[in-house]
Short mmCIF file of C-alpha atoms and ligand atoms in Angstrom, two decimals:
data_model
loop_
_atom_site.label_atom_id
_atom_site.label_comp_id
_atom_site.label_asym_id
_atom_site.label_seq_id
_atom_site.Cartn_x
_atom_site.Cartn_y
_atom_site.Cartn_z
CA UNK D 1 -49.54 22.71 143.47
CA UNK D 2 -52.36 25.30 143.59
CA UNK D 3 -51.18 28.82 144.10
CA UNK D 4 -51.42 30.39 147.65
CA UNK D 5 -53.43 33.68 147.82
CA UNK D 6 -52.91 35.57 151.08
CA UNK D 7 -55.99 37.42 151.96
CA UNK D 8 -55.51 40.26 154.67
CA UNK D 9 -59.00 40.91 156.13
CA UNK D 10 -60.02 37.64 154.83
CA UNK D 11 -62.49 36.83 157.55
CA UNK D 12 -64.49 39.94 156.91
CA UNK D 13 -67.45 40.40 154.60
CA UNK D 14 -65.95 40.57 151.04
CA UNK D 15 -62.78 38.65 152.15
CA UNK D 16 -64.84 35.58 153.22
CA UNK D 17 -66.69 35.53 150.07
CA UNK D 18 -63.60 35.85 148.11
CA UNK D 19 -62.06 32.90 150.13
CA UNK D 20 -65.14 30.78 148.67
CA UNK D 21 -64.61 31.92 145.17
CA UNK D 22 -60.83 31.31 145.20
CA UNK D 23 -61.13 27.83 146.52
CA UNK D 24 -63.79 27.09 143.78
CA UNK D 25 -61.19 28.39 141.38
CA UNK D 26 -58.49 25.92 142.51
CA UNK D 27 -56.53 28.39 144.57
CA UNK D 28 -55.49 28.02 148.26
CA UNK D 29 -56.41 31.20 150.23
CA UNK D 30 -54.77 31.80 153.64
CA UNK D 31 -56.42 34.37 155.91
CA UNK D 32 -54.54 37.09 157.79
CA UNK D 33 -56.90 38.89 160.23
CA UNK D 34 -56.85 40.38 163.55
CA UNK D 35 -60.80 39.90 163.94
CA UNK D 36 -61.27 43.43 165.02
CA UNK D 37 -64.30 43.65 162.64
CA UNK D 38 -65.16 39.99 162.11
CA UNK D 39 -66.06 36.86 164.05
CA UNK D 40 -63.98 33.67 164.36
CA UNK D 41 -67.21 31.63 163.79
CA UNK D 42 -66.87 32.63 160.04
CA UNK D 43 -63.95 30.08 159.91
CA UNK D 44 -66.30 27.21 160.58
CA UNK D 45 -68.60 28.38 158.17
CA UNK D 46 -65.98 28.59 155.46
CA UNK D 47 -65.10 25.12 156.33
CA UNK D 48 -68.73 23.93 155.70
CA UNK D 49 -69.06 25.74 152.52
CA UNK D 50 -65.63 24.72 150.94
CA UNK D 51 -64.93 21.21 152.70
CA UNK D 52 -61.51 22.42 153.81
CA UNK D 53 -60.49 23.99 157.12
CA UNK D 54 -59.18 27.53 156.39
CA UNK D 55 -55.62 28.36 157.42
CA UNK D 56 -55.83 31.64 159.38
CA UNK D 57 -52.93 33.79 160.72
CA UNK D 58 -54.26 35.75 163.51
CA UNK D 59 -52.64 39.10 163.86
CA UNK D 60 -52.44 42.79 162.78
CA UNK D 61 -51.19 44.08 159.40
CA UNK D 62 -49.63 46.87 161.44
CA UNK D 63 -47.12 44.27 162.94
CA UNK D 64 -44.52 44.34 160.02
CA UNK D 65 -41.99 41.69 161.26
CA UNK D 66 -44.92 39.38 161.96
CA UNK D 67 -46.35 39.93 158.62
CA UNK D 68 -43.05 39.43 157.06
CA UNK D 69 -42.98 36.07 158.78
CA UNK D 70 -46.28 35.27 157.44
CA UNK D 71 -45.32 35.95 153.87
CA UNK D 72 -42.02 34.04 154.43
CA UNK D 73 -43.78 30.98 155.78
CA UNK D 74 -46.60 30.83 152.91
CA UNK D 75 -44.80 32.46 149.99
CA UNK D 76 -48.07 33.59 148.33
CA UNK D 77 -48.42 33.97 144.56
CA UNK D 78 -50.45 36.94 145.22
CA UNK D 79 -51.74 39.10 148.26
CA UNK D 80 -55.26 40.47 148.30
CA UNK D 81 -55.31 43.40 150.71
CA UNK D 82 -58.86 43.86 152.27
CA UNK D 83 -57.94 44.75 155.77
CA UNK D 84 -58.82 48.18 156.92
CA UNK D 85 -61.58 50.31 158.34
CA UNK D 86 -64.53 51.53 156.18
CA UNK D 87 -67.06 53.82 158.02
CA UNK D 88 -67.37 57.09 156.26
CA UNK D 89 -68.96 58.90 159.26
CA UNK D 90 -66.32 57.44 161.71
CA UNK D 91 -63.51 58.62 159.42
CA UNK D 92 -64.82 62.20 159.82
CA UNK D 93 -64.76 61.91 163.67
CA UNK D 94 -61.52 59.86 163.78
CA UNK D 95 -59.33 60.64 160.74
CA UNK D 96 -56.06 59.64 162.43
CA UNK D 97 -57.60 56.07 162.97
CA UNK D 98 -58.19 55.98 159.23
CA UNK D 99 -54.88 57.14 158.30
CA UNK D 100 -53.09 54.54 160.69
CA UNK D 101 -55.22 51.57 159.69
CA UNK D 102 -55.54 52.06 156.08
CA UNK D 103 -52.51 53.99 154.89
CA UNK D 104 -50.29 52.76 157.79
CA UNK D 105 -51.67 49.28 157.40
CA UNK D 106 -51.02 49.09 153.82
CA UNK D 107 -47.46 50.59 154.24
CA UNK D 108 -46.69 47.98 156.72
CA UNK D 109 -47.81 45.18 154.45
CA UNK D 110 -45.84 46.42 151.64
CA UNK D 111 -42.81 46.88 153.54
CA UNK D 112 -43.33 43.28 154.98
CA UNK D 113 -43.57 42.07 151.31
CA UNK D 114 -40.56 43.95 150.19
CA UNK D 115 -38.35 42.67 153.10
CA UNK D 116 -39.34 39.24 152.62
CA UNK D 117 -38.64 39.51 148.92
CA UNK D 118 -35.30 41.44 149.25
CA UNK D 119 -34.11 38.71 151.58
CA UNK D 120 -34.65 36.03 149.08
CA UNK D 121 -37.32 34.46 151.24
CA UNK D 122 -40.34 34.83 148.95
CA UNK D 123 -41.08 35.68 145.19
CA UNK D 124 -42.63 39.05 144.61
CA UNK D 125 -46.33 38.38 144.70
CA UNK D 126 -48.93 40.05 142.70
CA UNK D 127 -50.97 42.69 144.68
CA UNK D 128 -54.66 43.34 144.66
CA UNK D 129 -56.07 46.49 146.71
CA UNK D 130 -59.55 47.00 147.82
CA UNK D 131 -60.43 50.72 146.97
CA UNK D 132 -63.61 52.30 146.69
CA UNK D 133 -65.99 54.32 144.28
CA UNK D 134 -66.16 57.11 146.90
CA UNK D 135 -62.61 58.13 145.35
CA UNK D 136 -64.73 59.86 142.70
CA UNK D 137 -67.04 61.81 145.23
CA UNK D 138 -69.86 63.44 143.30
CA UNK D 139 -69.23 62.49 139.90
CA UNK D 140 -69.77 64.98 136.83
CA UNK D 141 -71.47 62.26 134.90
CA UNK D 142 -72.72 58.57 135.03
CA UNK D 143 -71.78 55.98 134.28
CA UNK D 144 -68.52 56.58 135.98
CA UNK D 145 -65.30 55.89 134.20
CA UNK D 146 -62.08 54.93 135.78
CA UNK D 147 -60.68 58.23 134.21
CA UNK D 148 -63.37 60.39 136.05
CA UNK D 149 -61.89 63.09 138.20
CA UNK D 150 -60.93 61.88 141.77
CA UNK D 151 -62.55 64.07 144.50
CA UNK D 152 -62.45 61.94 147.87
CA UNK D 153 -65.07 63.78 149.94
CA UNK D 154 -64.18 61.98 153.30
CA UNK D 155 -60.99 61.07 155.18
CA UNK D 156 -61.90 57.33 154.42
CA UNK D 157 -61.96 58.00 150.72
CA UNK D 158 -58.84 60.11 151.09
CA UNK D 159 -56.88 57.49 152.62
CA UNK D 160 -57.97 54.79 149.96
CA UNK D 161 -56.75 57.30 147.22
CA UNK D 162 -53.48 57.75 149.13
CA UNK D 163 -53.00 54.10 149.15
CA UNK D 164 -53.40 53.98 145.38
CA UNK D 165 -51.00 56.68 145.02
CA UNK D 166 -48.62 54.84 147.17
CA UNK D 167 -49.03 51.73 145.05
CA UNK D 168 -48.40 53.74 141.94
CA UNK D 169 -45.05 54.98 143.29
CA UNK D 170 -43.93 51.42 144.36
CA UNK D 171 -44.79 50.14 140.83
CA UNK D 172 -42.38 52.78 139.21
CA UNK D 173 -39.67 51.70 141.63
CA UNK D 174 -40.30 48.04 140.84
CA UNK D 175 -41.71 47.81 137.43
CA UNK D 176 -42.09 43.93 137.72
CA UNK D 177 -44.57 44.51 140.52
CA UNK D 178 -48.11 43.64 139.25
CA UNK D 179 -50.57 45.56 141.07
CA UNK D 180 -54.42 45.54 140.59
CA UNK D 181 -56.64 48.39 142.20
CA UNK D 182 -60.21 47.54 142.44
CA UNK D 183 -62.77 50.28 143.01
CA UNK D 184 -65.99 48.63 144.34
CA UNK D 185 -69.36 50.11 144.01
CA UNK D 186 -71.85 48.96 146.62
CA UNK D 187 -71.43 45.41 147.58
CA UNK D 188 -74.46 43.73 149.14
CA UNK D 189 -75.91 40.12 149.32
CA UNK D 190 -74.33 36.97 150.77
CA UNK D 191 -73.33 33.57 149.74
CA UNK D 192 -76.15 31.43 148.35
CA UNK D 193 -75.66 28.85 151.39
CA UNK D 194 -76.86 31.55 153.76
CA UNK D 195 -74.00 30.54 155.85
CA UNK D 196 -71.95 33.71 155.29
CA UNK D 197 -72.94 37.28 155.02
CA UNK D 198 -72.42 40.89 156.15
CA UNK D 199 -72.44 41.14 160.04
CA UNK D 200 -72.18 44.93 160.81
CA UNK D 201 -71.74 45.62 164.71
CA UNK D 202 -73.96 48.30 166.17
CA UNK D 203 -76.59 50.21 163.83
CA UNK D 204 -75.95 49.62 160.21
CA UNK D 205 -74.75 52.67 158.39
CA UNK D 206 -75.61 51.05 154.82
CA UNK D 207 -78.83 50.54 153.28
CA UNK D 208 -79.06 46.76 152.67
CA UNK D 209 -78.25 45.71 156.08
CA UNK D 210 -80.53 48.10 157.61
CA UNK D 211 -83.47 46.91 155.39
CA UNK D 212 -82.55 43.28 156.29
CA UNK D 213 -82.67 44.03 159.94
CA UNK D 214 -86.09 45.84 159.60
CA UNK D 215 -87.31 42.89 157.75
CA UNK D 216 -86.28 40.40 160.45
CA UNK D 217 -87.80 42.61 163.14
CA UNK D 218 -84.51 43.86 164.71
CA UNK D 219 -85.38 47.40 163.66
CA UNK D 220 -88.69 49.09 163.64
CA UNK D 221 -88.52 51.08 160.22
CA UNK D 222 -86.18 52.29 157.70
CA UNK D 223 -85.39 55.92 157.35
CA UNK D 224 -85.31 56.78 153.52
CA UNK D 225 -82.84 59.75 153.48
CA UNK D 226 -84.38 62.09 151.03
CA UNK D 227 -87.04 61.67 148.36
CA UNK D 228 -86.34 65.08 146.60
CA UNK D 229 -83.28 64.07 144.55
CA UNK D 230 -83.38 64.68 140.83
CA UNK D 231 -83.91 60.75 140.24
CA UNK D 232 -87.07 59.25 138.89
CA UNK D 233 -88.66 58.44 142.29
CA UNK D 234 -86.69 61.10 144.24
CA UNK D 235 -84.46 58.65 146.08
CA UNK D 236 -80.72 58.22 145.74
CA UNK D 237 -79.39 55.78 143.06
CA UNK D 238 -76.53 53.44 143.44
CA UNK D 239 -74.78 50.45 141.84
CA UNK D 240 -75.48 47.61 144.14
CA UNK D 241 -73.24 44.64 143.27
CA UNK D 242 -73.66 41.00 144.60
CA UNK D 243 -70.84 40.02 146.91
CA UNK D 244 -70.31 36.98 145.07
CA UNK D 245 -69.98 38.73 141.63
CA UNK D 246 -67.48 40.90 143.47
CA UNK D 247 -65.45 37.88 144.91
CA UNK D 248 -65.41 36.53 141.41
CA UNK D 249 -63.99 39.77 140.14
CA UNK D 250 -61.18 39.32 142.65
CA UNK D 251 -60.58 35.91 141.27
CA UNK D 252 -60.36 37.21 137.63
CA UNK D 253 -58.04 40.15 138.82
CA UNK D 254 -55.58 37.54 140.59
CA UNK D 255 -55.74 35.23 137.56
CA UNK D 256 -54.82 37.99 135.17
CA UNK D 257 -52.08 39.23 137.23
CA UNK D 258 -50.65 35.71 137.59
CA UNK D 259 -50.86 35.31 133.88
CA UNK D 260 -48.75 38.36 133.39
CA UNK D 261 -51.31 41.28 132.82
CA UNK D 262 -49.72 44.46 133.76
CA UNK D 263 -51.28 46.43 136.60
CA UNK D 264 -54.58 48.04 136.31
CA UNK D 265 -57.27 50.29 138.31
CA UNK D 266 -60.75 48.91 137.58
CA UNK D 267 -64.30 49.69 138.69
CA UNK D 268 -66.10 46.67 139.93
CA UNK D 269 -69.88 47.30 139.69
CA UNK D 270 -72.90 46.15 137.53
CA UNK D 271 -73.22 49.41 135.40
CA UNK D 272 -77.10 49.44 136.65
CA UNK D 273 -78.34 52.00 139.10
CA UNK D 274 -81.03 51.12 141.65
CA UNK D 275 -83.01 53.59 143.88
CA UNK D 276 -83.62 53.22 147.57
CA UNK D 277 -87.28 52.52 146.96
CA UNK D 278 -86.30 49.82 144.20
CA UNK D 279 -84.22 47.96 147.02
CA UNK D 280 -87.02 48.23 149.58
CA UNK D 281 -89.47 46.65 146.95
CA UNK D 282 -87.13 43.94 145.93
CA UNK D 283 -86.40 43.08 149.40
CA UNK D 284 -90.17 42.85 150.11
CA UNK D 285 -90.35 40.41 147.21
CA UNK D 286 -87.59 38.43 148.60
CA UNK D 287 -88.86 38.21 152.21
CA UNK D 288 -92.57 38.06 151.51
CA UNK D 289 -93.31 40.90 154.00
CA UNK D 290 -93.53 44.63 154.18
CA UNK D 291 -90.50 46.77 155.03
CA UNK D 292 -91.77 49.79 156.78
CA UNK D 293 -90.02 53.01 156.07
CA UNK D 294 -90.53 56.67 156.51
CA UNK D 295 -88.93 59.46 154.54
CA UNK D 296 -86.26 61.38 156.58
CA UNK D 297 -84.05 64.29 155.49
CA UNK D 298 -81.05 63.99 153.10
CA UNK D 299 -77.93 62.44 154.80
CA UNK D 300 -75.10 64.95 154.63
CA UNK D 301 -72.58 64.00 151.93
CA UNK D 302 -74.86 61.62 150.03
CA UNK D 303 -74.82 62.24 146.31
CA UNK D 304 -78.20 61.92 144.13
CA UNK D 305 -76.71 59.19 141.64
CA UNK D 306 -73.79 57.06 140.89
CA UNK D 307 -72.98 53.91 139.12
CA UNK D 308 -70.16 52.39 137.33
CA UNK D 309 -69.09 51.74 133.79
CA UNK D 310 -67.69 48.43 134.34
CA UNK D 311 -66.57 47.92 130.62
CA UNK D 312 -62.78 48.09 131.30
CA UNK D 313 -63.05 45.17 133.85
CA UNK D 314 -64.91 43.20 131.23
CA UNK D 315 -62.41 43.97 128.72
CA UNK D 316 -59.08 43.33 130.96
CA UNK D 317 -60.54 40.56 133.07
CA UNK D 318 -63.10 38.95 131.16
CA UNK D 319 -65.41 39.48 134.03
CA UNK D 320 -68.87 41.03 134.64
CA UNK D 321 -71.41 40.91 137.28
CA UNK D 322 -74.07 38.45 136.51
CA UNK D 323 -76.50 38.50 139.67
CA UNK D 324 -79.49 41.07 139.81
CA UNK D 325 -81.00 42.85 142.46
CA UNK D 326 -83.63 40.33 143.30
CA UNK D 327 -80.89 37.70 143.80
CA UNK D 328 -78.90 40.12 145.96
CA UNK D 329 -82.06 40.60 148.28
CA UNK D 330 -83.05 36.87 148.26
CA UNK D 331 -79.42 36.06 149.37
CA UNK D 332 -79.45 38.74 151.89
CA UNK D 333 -82.60 37.61 153.30
CA UNK D 334 -81.52 33.95 153.42
CA UNK D 335 -78.44 35.04 155.47
CA UNK D 336 -80.28 37.62 157.78
CA UNK D 337 -83.26 35.31 158.42
CA UNK D 338 -80.99 32.24 159.21
CA UNK D 339 -78.67 34.35 161.49
CA UNK D 340 -80.78 37.01 162.94
CA UNK D 341 -77.93 37.99 165.47
CA UNK D 342 -75.23 37.49 162.79
CA UNK D 343 -72.12 35.37 163.83
CA UNK D 344 -72.65 36.24 167.47
CA UNK D 345 -75.59 33.71 167.52
CA UNK D 346 -73.57 31.09 165.90
P1 NAD I 401 -64.87 44.00 156.94
O1 NAD I 401 -64.75 45.10 157.97
O2 NAD I 401 -66.07 43.25 156.90
O3 NAD I 401 -63.49 43.23 156.68
C1 NAD I 401 -62.22 43.80 156.96
C2 NAD I 401 -61.43 42.71 157.84
O4 NAD I 401 -60.11 43.28 157.97
C3 NAD I 401 -62.21 42.34 159.11
O5 NAD I 401 -62.18 41.08 159.17
C4 NAD I 401 -61.20 42.93 160.24
O6 NAD I 401 -61.26 42.16 161.20
C5 NAD I 401 -59.86 42.97 159.44
N1 NAD I 401 -58.97 43.99 159.80
C6 NAD I 401 -59.03 45.34 160.26
N2 NAD I 401 -58.04 45.96 160.46
C7 NAD I 401 -57.15 44.99 160.52
C8 NAD I 401 -55.62 44.86 160.84
N3 NAD I 401 -55.29 46.23 161.30
N4 NAD I 401 -55.09 43.86 160.88
C9 NAD I 401 -55.57 42.65 160.55
N5 NAD I 401 -56.91 42.67 160.11
C10 NAD I 401 -57.71 43.74 160.16
O7 NAD I 401 -64.90 45.03 155.57
P2 NAD I 401 -65.44 44.67 154.06
O8 NAD I 401 -66.75 45.14 153.85
O9 NAD I 401 -65.24 43.09 153.99
O10 NAD I 401 -64.33 45.53 153.29
C11 NAD I 401 -63.11 44.88 152.74
C12 NAD I 401 -62.17 46.07 152.06
O11 NAD I 401 -63.16 46.58 151.12
C13 NAD I 401 -62.08 47.37 153.09
O12 NAD I 401 -60.55 47.63 152.89
C14 NAD I 401 -63.05 48.35 152.63
O13 NAD I 401 -62.61 49.70 152.83
C15 NAD I 401 -63.11 48.04 151.20
N6 NAD I 401 -64.43 48.45 150.63
C16 NAD I 401 -65.64 47.93 151.16
C17 NAD I 401 -66.89 48.53 150.72
C18 NAD I 401 -68.06 47.97 151.48
O14 NAD I 401 -69.12 48.52 151.10
N7 NAD I 401 -68.03 46.83 152.18
C19 NAD I 401 -66.89 49.37 149.65
C20 NAD I 401 -65.62 49.65 149.04
C21 NAD I 401 -64.46 49.40 149.64
C1 UD1 I 402 -71.60 54.35 151.44
C2 UD1 I 402 -70.33 55.01 151.81
C3 UD1 I 402 -69.36 54.58 150.71
C4 UD1 I 402 -69.15 52.98 150.77
C5 UD1 I 402 -70.43 52.44 150.75
C6 UD1 I 402 -70.35 50.99 150.73
C7 UD1 I 402 -71.09 57.36 152.64
C8 UD1 I 402 -71.27 58.75 152.27
N1 UD1 I 402 -70.59 56.43 151.68
O1 UD1 I 402 -72.12 54.65 150.21
O2 UD1 I 402 -68.14 55.27 151.04
O3 UD1 I 402 -68.28 52.66 149.91
O4 UD1 I 402 -71.40 52.92 151.72
O5 UD1 I 402 -71.50 50.29 150.45
O6 UD1 I 402 -71.37 56.85 153.75
N2 UD1 I 402 -80.08 55.07 152.69
C9 UD1 I 402 -81.38 55.28 153.28
N3 UD1 I 402 -81.27 54.76 154.54
C10 UD1 I 402 -80.45 54.09 155.26
C11 UD1 I 402 -79.06 53.90 154.69
C12 UD1 I 402 -78.92 54.48 153.37
O7 UD1 I 402 -82.22 55.86 152.51
O8 UD1 I 402 -80.59 53.90 156.29
C13 UD1 I 402 -79.79 55.46 151.34
C14 UD1 I 402 -78.67 56.50 151.08
O9 UD1 I 402 -79.00 57.82 151.34
C15 UD1 I 402 -78.10 56.06 149.61
C16 UD1 I 402 -78.37 54.51 149.58
O10 UD1 I 402 -79.33 54.30 150.50
O11 UD1 I 402 -78.91 56.80 148.86
C17 UD1 I 402 -77.17 53.88 149.69
O12 UD1 I 402 -76.65 54.20 151.09
P1 UD1 I 402 -75.35 53.30 151.69
O13 UD1 I 402 -75.70 51.88 151.61
O14 UD1 I 402 -75.03 53.79 152.81
O15 UD1 I 402 -74.21 53.49 150.47
P2 UD1 I 402 -73.59 54.86 149.85
O16 UD1 I 402 -74.05 56.02 150.48
O17 UD1 I 402 -73.53 54.61 148.39
#
């Protein structure tokens, strides 16, 4: 019997790619999602890629008794907790929404698991949490190690760090609980089939979806936020990681925890920085057309440069990112050009 892995937020961008990677690795993923930021059409796409109809529990992680019933019915060997909200700007305007969804949602899920386990209805599952490199804020040095100072600079980042701390306390109380915290750098790209990808609602906040929408003609031009940073071409440098590499990092984390590895906190990045203009030029190569852009003022809160030191993930999980920027752009373009209106056009 292949172990069941419960994916909260499994219909979303990273969750859907992780679903595919888990199936390929021989696991049985089950999705729990309320579709607040995803489209049910993703389920059909996942069926086409994997050849199996996804099992999906539709509901809210904040509904603790219902989540407990899901855990009791599926008795997952591991839970990967993607569900949450993730827009930095929105978190500044609506911090309480972020505390409710990210902190409250994680608390509800953990309580549901604990109740199911204490009732003898399910074994204690390994737990993997989606955290973010923004917990480091503006780092003192690059590449950024996991031991770098934690300076969350937005309510979003603060909620992720709060959940990391909550998990730390939960593990002290239950030393047998195997918990992996994964701090993602900048996930981009799409599955090579072009059937699933990132589908932001409204105007994209992040670079790669904005560039893709310019290339496909949905937006006129990109604004490059600042070209006077202390970087070689003056634009901001980030560690873009292919979402399929990230998904495989989750498989490696689940596998390690199920094999008895004690808990960990790990960066998931490539270790390589790319500038905004590197991304624009790579995308132009991928789509074979120019991506018009104009230089605009810096975006408040942005830092000049950060990229991961991913050595610890390589040592503990035997995982490292394999795909480069050209592949990230080619796969983003295949998804965007095949689905110009995202899943809504499906
Ligand atoms: P996403 O919005 O595409 O996916 C999140 C999924 O969770 C969606 O399908 C949404 O419908 C679901 N969801 C949200 N609230 C829920 C609730 N209360 N109950 C049930 N389902 C709910 O986001 P993503 O990019 O796939 O990110 C996944 C996780 O990774 C998030 O926790 C995010 O904070 C974290 N993360 C993302 C990035 C990134 O750049 N995408 C970077 C670092 C960390
Ligand atoms: C942002 C979030 C971070 C989140 C990450 C997910 C902020 C402050 N941080 O990080 O919490 O984990 O997304 O991938 O929002 N850029 C442009 N024009 C654009 C959009 C972006 O020039 O239209 C530039 C930015 O200035 C930056 C780079 O592109 O230099 C990457 O931006 P983005 O994709 O938003 O990621 P981050 O800012 O790293």
